[in-house]
């Protein structure tokens, strides 16, 4: 940066010269203090950053709401005159209150931070345009800290009838950088934008084919649209670009990795598979199970290393798919392992898979950190010598002391509990290629989202449940009706069924939660006394051996009720347990509720899920409980969940850049997403290394976006 830059605050405006990388301080109206704030609060460092701080909504400046027709909790723009102004309260509760009138009614405008200019300029009779959220406090309408400007009969700004609204936050607003303040910074920059200072970031052929406007124009129109059409054009262009590059980046990186990572070739399905498939299957596979096995085997014989995500609702039969894929590995001369997130789940899988394996004469063992001494040594020896074909375990399998003879496939259950780094540890266990990886998850999410979140994985979906499954009936009981719930439980036990009662356990309130569980347990003992009724109890703070004993009592049917924390969330399979009672259901997220519910409905009997909640519920909780009562479909639930919470809470969203989407919305813009994805695929298929000069802009953008490390690896 050369010296004179610092001297001219108006540099840009004087020279009509603009570069996106120019630090934000050089803009008129941004001094060192505001510059620091913009960096800290909005991550805006340069003029380019400011230009990508897009408005999140637009106000039609020519339209005003009437105070008499306001809607609570909605934003409105009003044209008012000040009737009265006064300060009330002392110290921290001091506030400035203006009564304003628009001819239809009066309302209160409140400020809790009082700037001198406010009290000076809000003189009685002055006319203002105010914009903000309207609330009704039971007596009168209120607006707090509105965006505002003095009304001028002939508006000076003829640029746009739509005024952009920018997000800012309290701190920026207190330094004059509320939405209007930000608009003031941006407005003089807009007319200076042209093809030179906003270089085109999409290839021309794409713009032409899709009828998209050029980048510089889109930037102008997204900030100061002159019409709806201009705004829509700008949004279409910028949304496409944003989603297109997300996909291009992911597909490109995947292709690069595939080039690098050759995989073991499982050319046949093998004798074990054939034998099991034709003579030992306990049930006919569903069409979906067959399809995903084909997809998976296709990967494993391709010569490339597989990285595949298997999605399927709870109870869709992922375990059998995993087992069949594992014996394909064995039939090709390799070992296979399955890794589960908890001891309980690993043990369950080991039992199921051990039984299947027995029938075709294969060995399968369980390995966890609790299996020690001689027993462990024997397992490790067999594993290293290749006598052990299949192994099921927890993350203990990743330890350095676990040495495989020739691991070919690793199945990972419930991906969200395993870090990517842990997956990498597996790779050190095999030579010359990394093992094939199959990740199974029961948290179904919409495909577009999955493609983005798990960008490095191919995706298979089991979209069909085994036949004969009865819908689980889901009921909601409030605490006041607890007696009815107990009565229901008693009836079900009389019919010979078993019952789960689950309590939430979250780390922050672990102690309280455990108390809650223990009180619940004691109450239960009074209602269901020994020896007629037997109750098991399991929670994370118990010794593993005690836990195991209690679980076994329930699994073998010798206890009627299992009281547990969410340790049973994943995987436990007791077909005779047909009632799931979830205590404090309002404290669970939707996907967790769905997981828990999936523990029942596995036997022949009608199953029930009872959601117990406190008597008073928040709006969000009501929505969640209603969703659960309305549907059993995991995909529908996942979508409702995303709608309620937004994708920000989903595991993996951070890395994917999804929550930083600036214009596009992964759900609303799914059509644009599909188009962007199709184009990204098509372009990379024809020009995998982006060497065609027509695509040079794509290559440059990728380098810029990603600072892609692996470029150096391509020769
Ligand atoms: P999840 O996908 O939740 O892991 P599981 O693999 O535990 O589901 O399967 C749930 C239950 O359904 C198990 O008892 C399993 O034996 C059974 N099952 C799996 N596939 C089928 C099928 N094709 N037909 C009938 N029952 C099946
Ligand atoms: Mg499972």
XYZ file of C-alpha atoms and ligand atoms in Angstrom:
743
model
C 0.000 0.000 0.000
C 1.519 3.348 -0.931
C 1.670 6.269 1.386
C -0.755 8.780 -0.147
C -3.620 6.334 0.292
C -3.756 7.221 3.911
C -4.215 10.854 3.289
C -7.296 10.876 1.270
C -10.364 9.628 3.049
C -12.224 10.401 -0.125
C -9.738 8.638 -2.273
C -12.223 6.436 -3.996
C -14.713 9.084 -4.708
C -12.145 11.509 -6.077
C -10.404 9.090 -8.318
C -13.377 7.102 -9.437
C -11.057 4.229 -8.913
C -12.070 1.279 -6.864
C -10.679 -2.046 -5.946
C -12.544 -4.675 -4.013
C -9.521 -5.364 -1.878
C -9.234 -1.768 -0.710
C -9.424 -1.714 3.088
C -12.691 -0.455 4.447
C -11.103 2.595 6.098
C -10.665 4.303 2.744
C -14.381 4.637 2.329
C -15.831 7.984 3.129
C -17.368 7.885 6.560
C -15.274 5.021 7.881
C -12.551 6.062 10.234
C -10.268 3.801 12.250
C -12.902 3.300 14.943
C -15.725 2.280 12.620
C -13.251 0.251 10.584
C -12.375 -1.749 13.666
C -16.060 -2.277 14.443
C -16.893 -3.417 10.937
C -14.081 -5.931 11.066
C -15.017 -7.245 14.478
C -18.785 -7.255 14.180
C -19.402 -8.079 10.556
C -16.103 -9.529 9.435
C -15.993 -6.752 6.860
C -12.377 -5.892 6.090
C -12.455 -4.536 2.577
C -14.834 -2.776 0.253
C -15.446 -6.118 -1.401
C -16.541 -7.538 1.951
C -18.907 -4.647 2.465
C -20.427 -5.248 -0.948
C -21.086 -8.864 -0.050
C -22.826 -7.794 3.136
C -26.100 -8.144 1.280
C -29.384 -6.673 2.466
C -31.560 -9.265 4.158
C -34.777 -7.540 3.210
C -36.103 -4.518 1.326
C -38.611 -1.915 2.300
C -40.759 -0.293 -0.281
C -40.202 3.310 0.651
C -43.401 4.492 -0.907
C -45.561 2.303 1.270
C -46.411 3.120 4.858
C -48.408 1.084 7.343
C -51.179 2.650 9.393
C -50.672 2.429 13.122
C -54.287 1.347 13.474
C -53.555 -1.720 11.345
C -50.227 -2.939 12.642
C -49.549 -6.638 13.161
C -47.776 -7.670 16.364
C -44.156 -8.760 15.967
C -43.960 -7.712 12.349
C -41.830 -5.012 10.842
C -43.495 -1.919 9.542
C -42.615 1.446 8.101
C -44.629 4.358 9.439
C -44.825 8.039 8.569
C -45.503 9.944 11.762
C -45.277 13.273 13.533
C -43.957 13.597 17.048
C -46.687 14.467 19.549
C -44.745 14.290 22.756
C -41.287 13.431 23.950
C -40.028 12.752 27.462
C -37.418 10.922 29.479
C -38.580 8.543 32.167
C -36.868 6.513 34.860
C -33.496 6.833 36.500
C -30.087 5.295 35.965
C -30.218 1.987 34.151
C -33.939 2.048 33.620
C -33.807 5.484 32.053
C -35.520 5.651 28.712
C -36.671 8.105 26.109
C -40.276 7.849 25.028
C -41.791 9.578 22.039
C -45.486 9.495 21.337
C -46.078 9.638 17.605
C -49.203 9.908 15.515
C -49.872 9.052 11.882
C -53.464 10.240 11.723
C -54.906 6.772 12.263
C -53.651 6.218 15.783
C -50.840 6.931 18.210
C -47.950 4.768 19.309
C -44.929 4.811 21.589
C -41.365 4.794 20.378
C -38.767 3.783 22.963
C -35.043 4.189 23.299
C -33.072 2.682 26.124
C -29.845 4.234 24.975
C -30.350 7.920 24.686
C -28.151 9.882 22.330
C -28.132 13.594 22.576
C -28.975 14.002 18.896
C -32.131 12.033 19.459
C -33.561 14.264 22.138
C -32.458 17.284 20.159
C -33.909 16.321 16.810
C -37.138 14.738 17.935
C -38.945 17.999 18.330
C -42.691 18.123 18.629
C -44.368 18.369 15.265
C -41.391 17.045 13.305
C -42.177 14.396 10.693
C -40.294 11.106 10.575
C -40.149 7.894 8.682
C -39.585 5.085 11.167
C -39.027 1.428 10.528
C -38.937 -1.380 13.052
C -40.658 -4.250 14.770
C -44.071 -3.454 16.196
C -45.206 -4.834 19.498
C -48.425 -4.459 21.407
C -47.947 -4.311 25.167
C -51.585 -4.733 26.041
C -52.212 -1.008 26.144
C -50.541 0.501 23.170
C -48.341 -0.144 20.201
C -44.602 0.185 20.640
C -41.505 0.243 18.536
C -38.057 0.028 20.097
C -34.932 1.628 18.614
C -36.375 2.048 15.114
C -34.404 2.887 12.022
C -35.441 6.417 11.245
C -34.961 9.447 9.071
C -36.488 12.877 8.838
C -39.297 12.896 6.312
C -38.756 15.125 3.325
C -41.665 15.771 1.053
C -39.539 15.419 -2.044
C -37.321 12.523 -1.297
C -33.781 13.301 -2.387
C -32.817 9.737 -3.073
C -34.306 8.861 -6.412
C -32.008 5.903 -6.799
C -34.393 3.306 -5.599
C -37.853 2.917 -4.316
C -36.745 -0.188 -2.470
C -34.605 0.540 0.450
C -32.268 -2.256 1.453
C -32.179 -3.303 5.098
C -28.854 -4.517 6.447
C -28.210 -6.545 9.533
C -26.004 -4.733 12.010
C -26.592 -5.296 15.719
C -26.591 -3.070 18.758
C -22.921 -2.235 18.857
C -22.701 -1.028 15.284
C -25.995 0.812 15.626
C -24.665 2.700 18.619
C -21.867 4.045 16.418
C -24.231 5.239 13.744
C -23.919 2.073 11.691
C -27.495 0.917 11.820
C -29.026 -0.266 8.579
C -29.296 3.260 7.249
C -25.751 4.001 8.311
C -24.468 1.034 6.366
C -26.575 2.075 3.402
C -24.909 5.467 3.537
C -21.499 3.831 3.241
C -22.520 1.636 0.366
C -24.573 4.106 -1.669
C -21.679 6.172 -3.105
C -19.799 3.005 -4.076
C -22.596 1.530 -6.148
C -22.437 3.868 -9.172
C -18.704 3.218 -9.409
C -19.102 -0.483 -9.970
C -18.229 -1.690 -13.471
C -16.823 -4.680 -15.276
C -13.292 -3.668 -14.449
C -13.487 -3.362 -10.702
C -15.953 -6.240 -10.351
C -14.375 -8.856 -12.579
C -16.758 -11.499 -13.855
C -16.648 -14.611 -11.687
C -18.662 -16.982 -13.856
C -17.746 -18.092 -17.392
C -19.535 -16.195 -20.131
C -21.092 -19.284 -21.596
C -22.884 -19.928 -18.307
C -24.245 -16.396 -18.149
C -25.529 -16.731 -21.676
C -27.034 -20.185 -21.295
C -28.769 -19.339 -18.035
C -29.634 -15.756 -18.826
C -27.823 -14.434 -15.773
C -26.719 -10.820 -15.423
C -23.008 -10.030 -15.047
C -21.457 -9.806 -11.639
C -20.967 -6.020 -11.492
C -24.566 -5.456 -12.396
C -25.760 -7.957 -9.828
C -23.853 -6.114 -7.129
C -25.441 -2.851 -8.113
C -28.907 -4.276 -8.225
C -28.802 -6.309 -5.044
C -28.048 -3.195 -3.029
C -30.071 -0.575 -4.841
C -32.650 -2.225 -7.064
C -34.798 0.144 -9.087
C -37.504 -2.428 -9.573
C -38.561 -5.877 -8.454
C -37.223 -7.228 -11.734
C -33.781 -5.796 -11.055
C -33.811 -7.298 -7.598
C -34.880 -10.718 -8.828
C -32.234 -10.739 -11.551
C -29.573 -9.892 -9.028
C -30.728 -12.550 -6.591
C -30.958 -15.215 -9.278
C -27.422 -14.517 -10.391
C -25.878 -14.340 -6.920
C -27.720 -17.362 -5.557
C -26.693 -19.454 -8.510
C -23.100 -18.379 -8.140
C -23.010 -19.102 -4.436
C -24.465 -22.599 -4.716
C -22.554 -23.370 -7.887
C -19.200 -22.736 -6.249
C -20.097 -24.757 -3.179
C -20.819 -27.719 -5.417
C -17.911 -27.095 -7.780
C -15.518 -27.032 -4.861
C -16.887 -30.241 -3.383
C -17.066 -32.200 -6.626
C -13.641 -31.019 -7.637
C -12.090 -31.995 -4.313
C -13.784 -35.366 -4.418
C -12.491 -36.072 -7.908
C -9.003 -35.103 -6.822
C -9.149 -37.439 -3.867
C -10.510 -40.244 -5.994
C -7.547 -39.815 -8.343
C -5.205 -40.014 -5.421
C -6.869 -42.772 -3.447
C -6.932 -46.008 -5.267
C -8.868 -48.697 -3.461
C -8.880 -52.439 -2.966
C -10.850 -54.207 -5.651
C -13.579 -56.569 -4.485
C -14.297 -57.973 -7.916
C -16.871 -60.598 -6.871
C -19.582 -60.886 -4.285
C -17.879 -64.065 -3.103
C -18.881 -67.419 -1.643
C -19.868 -66.186 1.805
C -22.257 -63.647 0.377
C -23.736 -66.177 -2.059
C -24.152 -68.781 0.641
C -25.718 -66.412 3.138
C -27.893 -64.663 0.593
C -29.373 -67.869 -0.804
C -29.584 -70.059 2.278
C -29.493 -68.063 5.497
C -31.244 -64.724 5.095
C -33.835 -64.525 7.910
C -36.121 -62.372 5.758
C -36.398 -61.143 2.189
C -34.427 -57.954 1.645
C -36.402 -54.860 0.772
C -35.905 -53.379 -2.678
C -34.086 -50.462 -1.118
C -31.693 -52.737 0.762
C -30.845 -54.576 -2.455
C -30.312 -51.339 -4.323
C -27.912 -49.848 -1.789
C -25.921 -53.080 -1.569
C -25.447 -52.877 -5.348
C -24.341 -49.255 -5.060
C -21.885 -50.116 -2.333
C -20.473 -53.139 -4.105
C -20.183 -51.033 -7.243
C -17.880 -48.699 -5.338
C -15.853 -51.505 -3.864
C -15.023 -52.978 -7.235
C -14.322 -49.686 -8.968
C -10.637 -49.536 -8.107
C -11.208 -46.331 -6.154
C -11.544 -46.098 -2.432
C -15.156 -45.927 -1.297
C -16.398 -43.115 0.935
C -20.122 -43.593 1.123
C -22.871 -42.427 3.424
C -25.758 -44.801 4.004
C -28.862 -42.983 5.160
C -31.889 -44.816 6.379
C -34.600 -44.156 8.870
C -34.554 -45.928 12.210
C -35.499 -49.556 11.667
C -34.867 -49.526 7.933
C -32.447 -52.436 8.242
C -29.011 -50.905 7.937
C -27.379 -53.606 10.051
C -28.149 -56.341 7.546
C -26.830 -54.164 4.733
C -23.638 -53.612 6.706
C -23.256 -57.322 7.368
C -23.735 -58.301 3.727
C -21.156 -55.745 2.620
C -18.757 -56.981 5.260
C -18.969 -60.555 3.999
C -18.380 -59.348 0.450
C -15.079 -58.028 1.802
C -14.344 -61.384 3.445
C -15.254 -63.240 0.267
C -12.582 -61.202 -1.508
C -9.961 -62.134 1.062
C -10.206 -59.135 3.378
C -11.241 -58.434 6.950
C -14.052 -56.049 7.808
C -14.883 -54.080 10.914
C -17.867 -52.209 12.269
C -17.398 -49.313 14.625
C -20.161 -48.032 16.906
C -20.275 -44.929 19.091
C -21.124 -46.570 22.423
C -20.330 -49.788 24.273
C -23.992 -50.712 24.452
C -24.465 -50.331 20.758
C -21.238 -52.112 19.879
C -22.318 -55.063 22.014
C -25.702 -55.172 20.296
C -24.143 -55.108 16.859
C -21.633 -57.772 17.840
C -24.446 -60.072 18.944
C -26.517 -59.529 15.788
C -23.613 -59.768 13.389
C -22.039 -62.599 15.366
C -25.228 -64.630 14.915
C -25.428 -63.966 11.191
C -21.728 -64.796 10.809
C -22.051 -68.064 12.747
C -24.448 -69.471 10.219
C -21.815 -69.332 7.479
C -18.864 -70.290 9.641
C -17.210 -66.876 9.987
C -15.696 -65.538 13.198
C -16.803 -62.262 14.708
C -15.587 -60.664 17.944
C -16.385 -57.653 20.064
C -13.580 -55.311 21.049
C -13.996 -52.375 23.421
C -11.696 -50.729 25.919
C -13.380 -52.800 28.640
C -12.249 -56.043 27.114
C -8.837 -56.527 28.620
C -6.064 -58.949 29.508
C -6.024 -62.432 28.076
C -9.304 -62.024 26.270
C -8.080 -58.936 24.475
C -4.724 -60.467 23.630
C -6.360 -63.489 22.072
C -8.563 -61.247 19.925
C -5.645 -59.111 18.845
C -3.580 -62.146 17.937
C -6.351 -63.629 15.797
C -6.957 -60.272 14.200
C -3.304 -59.815 13.274
C -3.051 -63.335 11.923
C -6.218 -63.014 9.879
C -8.084 -65.765 11.727
C -10.694 -63.252 12.752
C -12.777 -62.185 9.758
C -15.119 -59.676 11.325
C -14.708 -57.414 14.299
C -17.188 -55.077 15.928
C -16.134 -52.443 18.412
C -16.047 -48.932 19.727
C -13.418 -46.363 18.848
C -11.012 -48.700 20.673
C -10.635 -50.172 17.177
C -8.721 -47.065 16.209
C -6.013 -47.535 18.837
C -2.511 -48.204 17.628
C -2.418 -51.588 19.336
C -5.176 -52.853 17.093
C -3.416 -54.364 14.107
C -5.336 -55.934 11.262
C -4.048 -58.593 8.947
C -5.736 -57.038 5.931
C -8.596 -54.696 6.663
C -10.638 -53.996 3.535
C -13.855 -52.383 4.745
C -14.799 -50.339 7.746
C -18.431 -49.596 8.538
C -19.036 -46.689 10.892
C -22.416 -46.502 12.581
C -23.934 -43.175 13.554
C -21.509 -40.876 11.888
C -22.269 -37.801 13.921
C -20.309 -39.044 16.884
C -17.161 -39.760 14.949
C -14.824 -36.982 13.964
C -13.295 -36.791 10.541
C -9.891 -37.044 12.180
C -10.835 -40.405 13.601
C -11.708 -41.645 10.165
C -8.232 -40.640 9.038
C -6.703 -42.825 11.749
C -8.165 -45.853 10.049
C -6.223 -45.112 6.947
C -2.964 -45.839 8.664
C -4.059 -49.365 9.347
C -3.954 -50.658 5.797
C -1.546 -50.874 2.876
C -1.189 -49.946 0.111
C -4.686 -48.442 0.002
C -6.963 -47.039 2.683
C -9.925 -49.292 3.542
C -13.325 -48.709 1.994
C -15.488 -46.639 4.311
C -19.229 -46.942 4.767
C -20.807 -44.461 7.152
C -24.296 -45.243 8.376
C -26.606 -42.659 9.819
C -30.182 -42.708 11.015
C -30.533 -38.958 10.893
C -32.097 -38.547 7.514
C -31.708 -35.152 5.959
C -32.903 -33.818 2.624
C -30.664 -34.895 -0.194
C -29.551 -31.426 -1.224
C -28.444 -30.741 2.283
C -26.721 -34.096 2.638
C -24.831 -33.512 -0.596
C -23.490 -30.327 0.854
C -22.874 -31.386 4.424
C -21.240 -34.636 3.549
C -19.706 -33.336 0.397
C -16.859 -35.794 0.493
C -19.183 -38.778 0.680
C -21.342 -40.424 -1.949
C -24.829 -41.046 -0.715
C -27.088 -44.078 -0.658
C -30.544 -43.898 0.806
C -32.746 -46.698 2.146
C -36.142 -45.159 1.557
C -38.282 -48.151 2.420
C -39.070 -49.897 5.685
C -39.347 -53.694 5.932
C -42.925 -54.840 5.303
C -45.387 -55.354 8.123
C -44.155 -52.540 10.280
C -46.994 -51.050 12.252
C -47.084 -47.310 12.659
C -46.018 -46.363 16.129
C -48.848 -44.473 17.811
C -47.510 -41.340 19.411
C -49.400 -39.626 22.215
C -48.753 -36.515 24.229
C -49.509 -36.438 27.982
C -48.979 -33.475 30.217
C -47.786 -33.927 33.773
C -51.278 -33.461 35.174
C -52.282 -36.674 33.426
C -49.394 -38.746 34.736
C -51.831 -41.090 36.489
C -53.387 -42.062 33.153
C -49.959 -42.831 31.781
C -49.200 -45.173 34.694
C -52.508 -46.901 34.163
C -51.661 -47.409 30.503
C -48.284 -48.856 31.420
C -49.928 -51.289 33.810
C -52.301 -52.513 31.084
C -49.461 -52.994 28.646
C -47.438 -54.988 31.167
C -50.485 -57.151 31.753
C -50.574 -57.803 28.008
C -47.011 -59.042 28.342
C -45.217 -56.037 26.872
C -42.101 -54.268 28.097
C -41.713 -50.555 28.610
C -38.910 -48.040 28.224
C -38.974 -44.874 30.273
C -36.314 -42.412 29.144
C -35.063 -39.332 30.917
C -33.051 -36.578 29.263
C -29.458 -36.172 30.282
C -27.578 -33.150 29.188
C -24.174 -32.264 30.446
C -24.935 -28.842 31.856
C -27.558 -30.134 34.205
C -26.288 -33.655 34.603
C -26.693 -33.685 38.374
C -30.230 -32.393 38.285
C -31.098 -34.808 35.528
C -29.820 -37.771 37.508
C -31.791 -36.641 40.523
C -34.782 -36.389 38.279
C -34.215 -39.922 37.056
C -33.810 -41.288 40.573
C -36.945 -39.578 41.858
C -38.821 -40.856 38.849
C -37.528 -44.345 39.550
C -38.632 -44.210 43.172
C -42.089 -42.970 42.279
C -42.329 -45.800 39.804
C -41.408 -48.343 42.489
C -44.446 -47.209 44.453
C -46.764 -47.660 41.504
C -45.164 -50.865 40.345
C -44.031 -52.661 43.495
C -41.917 -55.782 43.703
C -42.287 -58.691 43.362
C -45.139 -58.291 40.898
C -43.219 -55.770 38.796
C -39.505 -55.632 38.081
C -37.726 -52.497 36.948
C -34.234 -52.122 35.443
C -32.315 -48.901 35.630
C -29.447 -47.822 33.384
C -27.539 -44.569 33.174
C -24.141 -43.381 32.082
C -22.733 -43.003 35.583
C -23.065 -46.712 36.383
C -20.245 -49.218 36.269
C -20.165 -50.985 32.889
C -20.749 -54.383 34.496
C -23.814 -53.141 36.404
C -25.087 -51.517 33.265
C -24.659 -54.746 31.408
C -26.500 -56.788 34.040
C -29.419 -54.386 34.079
C -29.602 -54.328 30.286
C -29.548 -58.113 30.175
C -32.408 -58.336 32.657
C -34.472 -56.284 30.268
C -33.276 -57.909 27.062
C -34.118 -61.380 28.406
C -37.544 -60.192 29.509
C -37.034 -60.663 33.225
C -37.735 -57.005 33.954
C -40.845 -55.204 32.757
C -39.684 -51.646 32.732
C -36.372 -50.128 31.803
C -35.709 -46.704 33.254
C -32.815 -45.109 31.430
C -31.113 -41.991 30.299
C -30.415 -41.558 26.636
C -27.779 -44.316 26.680
C -30.399 -46.405 24.951
C -30.786 -43.821 22.254
C -28.929 -45.772 19.677
C -29.434 -49.267 18.573
C -30.925 -51.293 21.418
C -33.170 -53.930 19.949
C -35.798 -55.573 22.141
C -38.760 -56.561 19.948
C -41.040 -57.200 22.913
C -40.567 -53.649 24.190
C -43.481 -51.885 22.579
C -43.919 -48.767 24.678
C -41.506 -45.871 24.780
C -42.184 -43.202 27.348
C -40.094 -40.081 27.035
C -39.998 -37.885 30.121
C -39.438 -34.147 29.726
C -39.944 -34.639 26.028
C -39.882 -30.878 25.535
C -36.197 -30.947 26.324
C -35.286 -33.222 23.439
C -34.674 -32.165 19.861
C -36.853 -33.620 17.136
C -34.309 -35.961 15.674
C -33.473 -37.316 19.102
C -37.140 -37.929 19.863
C -37.437 -39.762 16.579
C -34.387 -41.884 17.351
C -35.765 -42.819 20.741
C -39.142 -43.681 19.311
C -37.389 -45.969 16.852
C -36.466 -48.274 19.735
C -40.030 -49.595 19.698
C -42.147 -50.842 16.824
C -39.857 -53.744 16.071
C -42.108 -56.577 17.147
C -45.502 -57.760 15.980
C -47.510 -55.780 18.548
C -48.947 -52.315 18.255
C -46.307 -49.954 19.634
C -46.717 -46.677 21.433
C -44.610 -43.669 22.125
C -45.755 -41.404 24.923
C -44.320 -37.942 25.172
C -44.539 -36.639 28.732
C -44.139 -32.902 29.146
C -44.686 -30.256 31.759
C -48.061 -28.538 31.674
C -46.802 -25.299 30.183
C -44.955 -25.432 26.896
C -43.223 -22.942 24.648
C -44.420 -22.450 21.099
C -41.418 -24.312 19.741
C -41.996 -27.288 22.005
C -45.623 -27.459 20.972
C -44.525 -27.514 17.333
C -42.009 -30.294 17.962
C -44.438 -32.446 19.932
C -47.088 -31.964 17.273
C -44.703 -33.019 14.519
C -43.897 -36.178 16.444
C -47.558 -37.029 16.959
C -48.337 -36.331 13.301
C -45.707 -38.386 11.498
C -43.405 -41.388 11.722
C -41.435 -40.434 8.640
C -37.841 -39.565 9.514
C -37.340 -37.412 6.454
C -40.404 -35.334 7.218
C -39.240 -34.954 10.777
C -35.789 -33.910 9.681
C -37.286 -31.261 7.458
C -39.508 -29.946 10.222
C -36.491 -29.920 12.480
C -34.473 -27.898 10.024
C -37.325 -25.489 9.604
C -37.602 -24.993 13.339
C -33.920 -24.721 14.083
C -32.291 -23.778 10.819
C -29.324 -25.739 9.500
C -26.895 -23.963 11.804
C -27.345 -26.548 14.521
C -26.665 -29.508 12.324
C -23.440 -31.329 12.780
C -21.133 -30.536 9.911
C -22.772 -27.318 8.809
C -19.800 -25.264 9.902
C -17.266 -26.982 7.715
C -19.603 -26.980 4.759
C -19.901 -23.203 4.698
C -23.641 -23.617 4.655
C -24.409 -21.360 7.541
C -22.406 -18.655 5.878
C -24.577 -18.637 2.809
C -25.052 -14.995 1.953
C -27.937 -14.940 -0.499
C -29.085 -18.456 -1.135
C -31.202 -20.561 1.158
C -30.518 -24.257 1.008
C -34.195 -25.172 1.374
C -36.011 -22.448 -0.475
C -33.599 -22.420 -3.375
C -33.454 -26.136 -3.984
C -34.263 -25.686 -7.712
C -31.318 -23.350 -8.144
C -29.238 -25.794 -6.130
C -30.125 -28.633 -8.514
C -29.221 -26.520 -11.519
C -25.978 -25.351 -9.952
C -25.082 -28.904 -9.068
C -25.874 -30.238 -12.523
C -23.693 -27.597 -14.138
C -20.822 -28.161 -11.740
C -20.935 -31.875 -12.474
C -21.164 -31.410 -16.211
C -18.323 -28.935 -16.397
C -15.965 -31.034 -14.304
C -16.839 -34.170 -16.179
C -15.737 -32.592 -19.451
C -12.832 -30.642 -18.010
C -11.728 -32.282 -14.751
C -8.726 -30.045 -14.168
C -10.381 -26.915 -15.546
C -7.784 -26.469 -18.247
C -10.083 -25.180 -20.937
C -9.485 -21.407 -21.291
C -13.234 -20.891 -21.182
C -13.126 -22.231 -17.652
C -10.112 -20.323 -16.456
C -12.300 -18.061 -14.361
C -13.591 -21.120 -12.523
C -10.098 -22.245 -11.756
C -9.156 -18.821 -10.464
C -12.231 -18.665 -8.269
C -11.577 -22.095 -6.814
C -8.048 -21.150 -5.940
C -9.284 -17.952 -4.390
C -12.169 -19.525 -2.508
C -10.365 -22.483 -1.176
C -6.699 -21.641 -1.369
C -6.805 -25.231 -2.499
C -3.841 -27.106 -1.236
C -4.071 -30.011 -3.580
C -3.484 -28.002 -6.703
C 0.187 -28.608 -6.221
C -0.425 -32.324 -6.338
C -1.827 -32.239 -9.846
C 0.799 -32.419 -12.494
P -31.528 -49.646 11.639
O -31.563 -49.233 10.221
O -32.284 -48.737 12.532
O -30.151 -49.949 12.137
P -31.858 -52.464 12.048
O -30.779 -52.880 11.153
O -31.593 -52.491 13.504
O -32.368 -51.010 11.674
O -33.156 -53.297 11.699
C -34.321 -53.196 12.441
C -35.029 -54.515 12.514
O -35.568 -54.874 11.258
C -34.127 -55.652 12.920
O -34.808 -56.437 13.836
C -33.877 -56.403 11.625
O -33.628 -57.761 11.834
C -35.153 -56.182 10.869
N -35.027 -56.205 9.411
C -34.039 -55.678 8.686
N -34.252 -55.849 7.354
C -35.430 -56.492 7.252
C -36.204 -56.964 6.142
N -35.809 -56.789 4.872
N -37.364 -57.601 6.417
C -37.768 -57.773 7.695
N -37.098 -57.375 8.777
C -35.929 -56.725 8.567
Mg -28.919 -49.319 13.671
